[in-house]
mmCIF file of C-alpha atoms in Angstrom:
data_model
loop_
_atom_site.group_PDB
_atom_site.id
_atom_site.type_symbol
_atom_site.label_atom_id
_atom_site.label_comp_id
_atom_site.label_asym_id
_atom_site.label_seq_id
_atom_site.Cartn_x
_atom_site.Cartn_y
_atom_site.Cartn_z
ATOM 1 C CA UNK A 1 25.299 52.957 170.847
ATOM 2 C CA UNK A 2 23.722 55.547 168.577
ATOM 3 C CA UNK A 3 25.063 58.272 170.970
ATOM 4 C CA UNK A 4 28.276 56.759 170.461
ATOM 5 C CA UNK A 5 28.519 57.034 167.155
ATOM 6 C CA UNK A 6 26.938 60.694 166.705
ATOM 7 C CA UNK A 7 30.099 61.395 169.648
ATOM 8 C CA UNK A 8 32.123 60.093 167.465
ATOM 9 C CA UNK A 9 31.345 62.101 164.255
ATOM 10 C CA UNK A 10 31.115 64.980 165.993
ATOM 11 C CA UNK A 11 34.536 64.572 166.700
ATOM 12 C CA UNK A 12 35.301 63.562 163.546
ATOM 13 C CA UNK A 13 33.681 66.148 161.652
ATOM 14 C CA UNK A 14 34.986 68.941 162.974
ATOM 15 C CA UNK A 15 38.828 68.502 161.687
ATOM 16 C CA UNK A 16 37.617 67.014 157.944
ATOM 17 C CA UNK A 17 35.418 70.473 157.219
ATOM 18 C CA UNK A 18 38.606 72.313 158.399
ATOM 19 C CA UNK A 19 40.558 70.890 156.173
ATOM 20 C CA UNK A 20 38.052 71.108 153.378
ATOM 21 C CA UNK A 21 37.930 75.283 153.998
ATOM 22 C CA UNK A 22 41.001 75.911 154.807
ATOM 23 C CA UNK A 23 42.994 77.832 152.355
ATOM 24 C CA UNK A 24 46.449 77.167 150.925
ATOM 25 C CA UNK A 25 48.994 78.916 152.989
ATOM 26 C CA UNK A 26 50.511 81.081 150.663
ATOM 27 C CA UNK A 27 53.821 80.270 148.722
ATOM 28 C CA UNK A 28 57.215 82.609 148.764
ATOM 29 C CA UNK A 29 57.419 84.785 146.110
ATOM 30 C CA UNK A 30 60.455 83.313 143.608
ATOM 31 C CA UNK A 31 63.360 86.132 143.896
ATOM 32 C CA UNK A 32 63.460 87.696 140.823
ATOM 33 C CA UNK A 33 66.666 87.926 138.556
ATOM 34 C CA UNK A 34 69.398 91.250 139.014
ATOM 35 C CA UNK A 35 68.923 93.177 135.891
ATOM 36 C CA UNK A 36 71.955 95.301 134.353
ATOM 37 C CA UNK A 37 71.664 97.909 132.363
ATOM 38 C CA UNK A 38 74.831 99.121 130.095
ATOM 39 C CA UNK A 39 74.546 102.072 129.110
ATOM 40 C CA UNK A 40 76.859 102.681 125.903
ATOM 41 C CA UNK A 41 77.463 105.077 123.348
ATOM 42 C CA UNK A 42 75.067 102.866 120.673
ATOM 43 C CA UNK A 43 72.825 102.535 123.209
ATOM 44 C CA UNK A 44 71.518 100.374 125.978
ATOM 45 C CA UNK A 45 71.866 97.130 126.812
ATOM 46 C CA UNK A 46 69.675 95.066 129.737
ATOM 47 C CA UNK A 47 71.096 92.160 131.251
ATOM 48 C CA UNK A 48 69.290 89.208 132.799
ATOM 49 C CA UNK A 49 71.499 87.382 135.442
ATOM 50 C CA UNK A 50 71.670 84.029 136.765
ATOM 51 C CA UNK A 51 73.441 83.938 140.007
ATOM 52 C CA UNK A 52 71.295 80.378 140.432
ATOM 53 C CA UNK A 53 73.316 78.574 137.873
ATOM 54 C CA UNK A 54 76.492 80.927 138.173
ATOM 55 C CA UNK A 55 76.907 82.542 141.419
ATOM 56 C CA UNK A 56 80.246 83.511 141.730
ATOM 57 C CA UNK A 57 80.378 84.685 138.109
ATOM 58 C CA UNK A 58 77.294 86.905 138.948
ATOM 59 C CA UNK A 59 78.219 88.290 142.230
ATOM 60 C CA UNK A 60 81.882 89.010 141.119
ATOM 61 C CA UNK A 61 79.961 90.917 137.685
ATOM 62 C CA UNK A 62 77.374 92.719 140.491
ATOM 63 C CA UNK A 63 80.585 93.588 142.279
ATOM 64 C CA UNK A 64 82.287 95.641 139.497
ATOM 65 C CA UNK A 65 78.751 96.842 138.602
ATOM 66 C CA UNK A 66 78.661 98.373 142.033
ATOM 67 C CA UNK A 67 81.813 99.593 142.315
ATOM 68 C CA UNK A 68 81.088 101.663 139.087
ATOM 69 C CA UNK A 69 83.917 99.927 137.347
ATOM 70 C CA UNK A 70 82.872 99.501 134.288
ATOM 71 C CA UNK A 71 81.997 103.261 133.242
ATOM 72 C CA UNK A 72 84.274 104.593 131.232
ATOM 73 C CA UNK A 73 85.335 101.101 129.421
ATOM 74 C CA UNK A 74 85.281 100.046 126.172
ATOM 75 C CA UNK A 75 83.710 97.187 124.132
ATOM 76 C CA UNK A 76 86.883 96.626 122.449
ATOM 77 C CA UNK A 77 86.196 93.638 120.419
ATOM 78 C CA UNK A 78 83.864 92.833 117.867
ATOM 79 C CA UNK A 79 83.568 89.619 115.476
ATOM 80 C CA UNK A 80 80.345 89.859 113.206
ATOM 81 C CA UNK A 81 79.135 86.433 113.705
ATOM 82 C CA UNK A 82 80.545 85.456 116.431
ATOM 83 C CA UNK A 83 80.787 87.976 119.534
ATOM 84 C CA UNK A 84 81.341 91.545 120.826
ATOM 85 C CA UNK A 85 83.256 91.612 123.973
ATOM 86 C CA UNK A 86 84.945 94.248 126.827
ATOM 87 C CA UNK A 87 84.808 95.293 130.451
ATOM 88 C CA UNK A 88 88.311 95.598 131.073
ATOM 89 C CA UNK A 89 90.073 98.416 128.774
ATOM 90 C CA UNK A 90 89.346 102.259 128.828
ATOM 91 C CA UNK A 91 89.074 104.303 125.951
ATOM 92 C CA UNK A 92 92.631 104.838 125.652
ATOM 93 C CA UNK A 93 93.232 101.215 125.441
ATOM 94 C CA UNK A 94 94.714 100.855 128.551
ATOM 95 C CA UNK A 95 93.357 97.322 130.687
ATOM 96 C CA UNK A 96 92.100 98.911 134.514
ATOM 97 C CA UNK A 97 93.134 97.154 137.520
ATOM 98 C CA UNK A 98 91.278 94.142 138.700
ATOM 99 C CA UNK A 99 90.273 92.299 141.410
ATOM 100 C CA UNK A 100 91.126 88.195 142.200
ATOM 101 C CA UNK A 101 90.191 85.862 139.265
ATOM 102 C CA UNK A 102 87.032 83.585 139.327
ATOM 103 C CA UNK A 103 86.554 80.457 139.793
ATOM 104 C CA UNK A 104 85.087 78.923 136.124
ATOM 105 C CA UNK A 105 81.763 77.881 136.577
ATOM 106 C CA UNK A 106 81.093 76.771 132.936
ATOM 107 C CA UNK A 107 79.754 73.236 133.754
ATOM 108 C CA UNK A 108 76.797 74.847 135.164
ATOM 109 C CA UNK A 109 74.652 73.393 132.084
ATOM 110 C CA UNK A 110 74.120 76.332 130.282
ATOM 111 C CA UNK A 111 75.095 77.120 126.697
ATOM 112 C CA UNK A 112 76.659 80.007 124.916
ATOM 113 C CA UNK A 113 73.792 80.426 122.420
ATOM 114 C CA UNK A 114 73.195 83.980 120.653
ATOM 115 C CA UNK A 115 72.117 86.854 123.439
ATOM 116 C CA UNK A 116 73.887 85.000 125.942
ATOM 117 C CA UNK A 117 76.601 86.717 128.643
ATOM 118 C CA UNK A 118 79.425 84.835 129.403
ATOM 119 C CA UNK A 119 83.040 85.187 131.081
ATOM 120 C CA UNK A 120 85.930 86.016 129.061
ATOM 121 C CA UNK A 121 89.073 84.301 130.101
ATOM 122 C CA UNK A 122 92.876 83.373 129.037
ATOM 123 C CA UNK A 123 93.994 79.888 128.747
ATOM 124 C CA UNK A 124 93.150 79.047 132.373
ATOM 125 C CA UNK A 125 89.462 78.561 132.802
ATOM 126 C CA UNK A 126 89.626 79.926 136.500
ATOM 127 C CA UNK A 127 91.505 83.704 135.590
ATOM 128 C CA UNK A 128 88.325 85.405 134.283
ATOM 129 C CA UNK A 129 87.703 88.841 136.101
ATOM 130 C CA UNK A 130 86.089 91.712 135.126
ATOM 131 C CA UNK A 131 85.658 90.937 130.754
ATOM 132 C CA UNK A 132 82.526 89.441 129.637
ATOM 133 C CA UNK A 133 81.710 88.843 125.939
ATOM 134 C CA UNK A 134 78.117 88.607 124.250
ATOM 135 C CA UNK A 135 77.115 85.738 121.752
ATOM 136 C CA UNK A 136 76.111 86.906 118.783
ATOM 137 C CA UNK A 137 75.283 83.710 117.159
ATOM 138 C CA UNK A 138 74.422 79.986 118.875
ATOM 139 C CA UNK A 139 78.390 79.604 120.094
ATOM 140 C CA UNK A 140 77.981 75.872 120.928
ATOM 141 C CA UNK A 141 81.920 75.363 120.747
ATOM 142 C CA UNK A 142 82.535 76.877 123.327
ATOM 143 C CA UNK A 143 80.501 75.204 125.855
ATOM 144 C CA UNK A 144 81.649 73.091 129.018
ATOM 145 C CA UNK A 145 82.740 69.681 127.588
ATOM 146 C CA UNK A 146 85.527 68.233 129.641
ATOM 147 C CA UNK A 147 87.849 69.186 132.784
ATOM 148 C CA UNK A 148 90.919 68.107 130.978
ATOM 149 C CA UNK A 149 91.657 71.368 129.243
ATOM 150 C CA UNK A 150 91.431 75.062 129.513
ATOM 151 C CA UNK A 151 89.922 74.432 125.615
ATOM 152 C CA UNK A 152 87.636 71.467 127.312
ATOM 153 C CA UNK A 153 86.431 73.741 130.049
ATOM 154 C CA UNK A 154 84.356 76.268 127.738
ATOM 155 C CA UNK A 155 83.260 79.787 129.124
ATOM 156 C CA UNK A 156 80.575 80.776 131.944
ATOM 157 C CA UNK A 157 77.248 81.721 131.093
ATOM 158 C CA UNK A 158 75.784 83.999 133.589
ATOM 159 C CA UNK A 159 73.527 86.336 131.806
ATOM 160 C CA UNK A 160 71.077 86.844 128.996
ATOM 161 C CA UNK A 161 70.530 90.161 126.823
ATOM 162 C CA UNK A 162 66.456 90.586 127.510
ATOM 163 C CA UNK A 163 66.583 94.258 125.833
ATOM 164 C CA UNK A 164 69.200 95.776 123.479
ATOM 165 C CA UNK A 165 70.248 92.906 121.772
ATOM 166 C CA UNK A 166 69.569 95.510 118.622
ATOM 167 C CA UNK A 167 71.869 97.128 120.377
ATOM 168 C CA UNK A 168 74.254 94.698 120.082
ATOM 169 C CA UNK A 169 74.037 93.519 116.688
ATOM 170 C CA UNK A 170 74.759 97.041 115.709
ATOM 171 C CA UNK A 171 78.050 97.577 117.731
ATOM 172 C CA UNK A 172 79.141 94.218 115.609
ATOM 173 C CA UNK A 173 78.326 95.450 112.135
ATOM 174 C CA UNK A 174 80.348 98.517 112.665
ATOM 175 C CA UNK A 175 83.784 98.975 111.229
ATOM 176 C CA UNK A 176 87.183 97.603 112.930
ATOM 177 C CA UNK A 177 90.456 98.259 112.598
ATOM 178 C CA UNK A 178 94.085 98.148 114.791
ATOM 179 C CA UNK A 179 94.299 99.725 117.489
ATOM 180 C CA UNK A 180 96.738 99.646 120.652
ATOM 181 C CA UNK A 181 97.853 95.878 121.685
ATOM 182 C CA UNK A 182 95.001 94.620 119.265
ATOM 183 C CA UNK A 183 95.826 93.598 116.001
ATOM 184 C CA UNK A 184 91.932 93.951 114.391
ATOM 185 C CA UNK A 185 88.735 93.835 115.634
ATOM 186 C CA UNK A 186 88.369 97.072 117.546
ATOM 187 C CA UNK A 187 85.327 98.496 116.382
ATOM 188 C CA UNK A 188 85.457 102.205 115.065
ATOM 189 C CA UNK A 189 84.272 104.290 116.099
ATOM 190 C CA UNK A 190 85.011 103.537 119.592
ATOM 191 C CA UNK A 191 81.861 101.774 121.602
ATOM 192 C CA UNK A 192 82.215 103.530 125.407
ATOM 193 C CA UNK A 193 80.040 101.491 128.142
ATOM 194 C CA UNK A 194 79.208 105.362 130.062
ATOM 195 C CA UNK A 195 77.750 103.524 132.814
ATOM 196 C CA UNK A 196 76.275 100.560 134.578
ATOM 197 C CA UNK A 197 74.420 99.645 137.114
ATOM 198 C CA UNK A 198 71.653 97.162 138.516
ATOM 199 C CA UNK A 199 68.039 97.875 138.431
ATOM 200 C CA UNK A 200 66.244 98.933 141.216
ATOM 201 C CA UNK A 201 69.478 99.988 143.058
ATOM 202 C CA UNK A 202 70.885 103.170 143.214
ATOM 203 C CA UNK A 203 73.409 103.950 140.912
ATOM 204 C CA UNK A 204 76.832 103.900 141.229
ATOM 205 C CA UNK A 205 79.357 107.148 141.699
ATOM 206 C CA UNK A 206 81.446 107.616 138.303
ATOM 207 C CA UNK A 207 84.439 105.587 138.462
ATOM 208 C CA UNK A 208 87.583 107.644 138.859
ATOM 209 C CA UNK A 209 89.636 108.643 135.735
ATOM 210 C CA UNK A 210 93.135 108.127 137.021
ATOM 211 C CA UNK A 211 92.592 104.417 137.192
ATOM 212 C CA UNK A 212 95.841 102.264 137.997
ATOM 213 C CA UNK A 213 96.665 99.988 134.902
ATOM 214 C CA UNK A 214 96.681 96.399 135.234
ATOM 215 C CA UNK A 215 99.734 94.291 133.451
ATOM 216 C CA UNK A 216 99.269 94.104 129.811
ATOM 217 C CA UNK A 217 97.831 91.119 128.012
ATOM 218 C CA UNK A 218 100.849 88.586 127.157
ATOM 219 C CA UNK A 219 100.555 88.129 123.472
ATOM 220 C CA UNK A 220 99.290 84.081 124.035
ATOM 221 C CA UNK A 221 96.364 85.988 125.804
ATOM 222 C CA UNK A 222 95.664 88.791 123.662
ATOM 223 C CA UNK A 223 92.540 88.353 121.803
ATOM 224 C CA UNK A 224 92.640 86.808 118.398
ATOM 225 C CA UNK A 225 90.980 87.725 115.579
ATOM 226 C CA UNK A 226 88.675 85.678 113.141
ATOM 227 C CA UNK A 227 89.157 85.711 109.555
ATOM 228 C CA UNK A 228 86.392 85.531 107.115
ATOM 229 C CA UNK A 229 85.975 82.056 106.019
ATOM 230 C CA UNK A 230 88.382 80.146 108.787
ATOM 231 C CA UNK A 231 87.051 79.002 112.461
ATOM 232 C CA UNK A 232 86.457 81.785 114.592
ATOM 233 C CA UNK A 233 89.255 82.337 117.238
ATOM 234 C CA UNK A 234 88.296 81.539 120.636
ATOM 235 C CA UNK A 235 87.487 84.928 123.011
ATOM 236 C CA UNK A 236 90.409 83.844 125.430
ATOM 237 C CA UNK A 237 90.874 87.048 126.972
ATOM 238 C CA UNK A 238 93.098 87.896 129.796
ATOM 239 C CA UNK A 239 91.390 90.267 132.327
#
């Protein structure tokens, strides 16, 4: 019988020190985030994407990143206190031609507080293409509430500002006037994004000059300004 037993916790033993020894097999490394940087005429700006909570608004932005789109446009609007936005027009005020619209993703659960990215729109919440608009302060407002309204829907987050957000405090203190189609707001002088592209890729070729202009914001779609003291106007933003 005592043979028996030492059989048995020899066979026993064996398998239990194993898996006291054995190591951990190791874990996948988590993917990090694309980083942008925009390169403009104040300066840069790094941007920390989530394409976890927003994946079609990040790979569409990546897209026009790529492509080299967004060299040579201007960050045409600016509302101290409330946001600085562009990606669509060139320096001469004329909007460049886009691709399809994107499908509103602002009831992914994150909010347009200050340093945020998000989408800029018109009054559909799915026509957002190539404009994007940073939060200057905590924008709650204009968060994801409701599918009943293009007001209801809110505006995609899909980014942070993890560098340069200096940067972008100092495009919105400077001086705006009327320019082109926009009534105010257009900062002056003139903030040119000269480049963009995503870190640890190669960047992209310069975009080419003659670009084909898209149709003009309708005036329901133009952006709005905000006047000092009243509710800041919404960035509903064609483009």
């Amino acid at each position: 019988m005592l043979k028996s037993l030492l059989a048995t916790l020899l066979l026993i033993l064996p398998p239990t020190l194993a898996a006291q020894t054995a190591k951990p097999a190791p874990t996948a490394a988590a993917t990090p985030q694309p980083q942008v940087v925009l390169r403009t005429s104040q300066g840069d700006i790094t941007l920390e994407l989530y394409p976890d909570k927003a994946p079609k608004s990040v790979a569409n932005f990546l897209q026009y990143v790529r492509d080299g789109f967004y060299g040579g446009t201007l960050l045409h609007r600016a509302i101290p206190g409330y946001l600085v936005q562009g990606g669509l027009y060139t320096r001469d005020l004329q909007p460049k031609r886009t691709r399809s619209a994107v499908a509103s993703e602002a009831d992914n659960g994150l909010s347009n507080l200050r340093g945020t990215v998000a989408v800029a729109r018109g009054a559909d919440p799915n026509s957002g293409t190539a404009q994007f608009f940073f939060n200057l302060v905590d924008n709650r407002r204009l968060d994801f509430v409701g599918n009943q309204s293009g007001l209801t829907w809110g505006y995609t987050v899909f980014g942070k500002v993890t560098k340069g957000m200096d940067v972008v405090d100092k495009i919105a203190a400077l001086p705006t006037h009327a320019l082109g189609p926009f009534a105010g707001d257009v900062p002056n002088p003139l903030v040119l994004i000269e480049s963009a592209h995503v870190i640890g890729e190669e960047a992209p070729a310069p975009a080419a000059s003659a670009e084909a202009p898209a149709k003009a914001a309708s005036a329901a779609t133009k952006p709005a300004a905000a006047k000092p003291g009243r509710k800041a106007a919404k960035p509903a933003s064609k483009g």
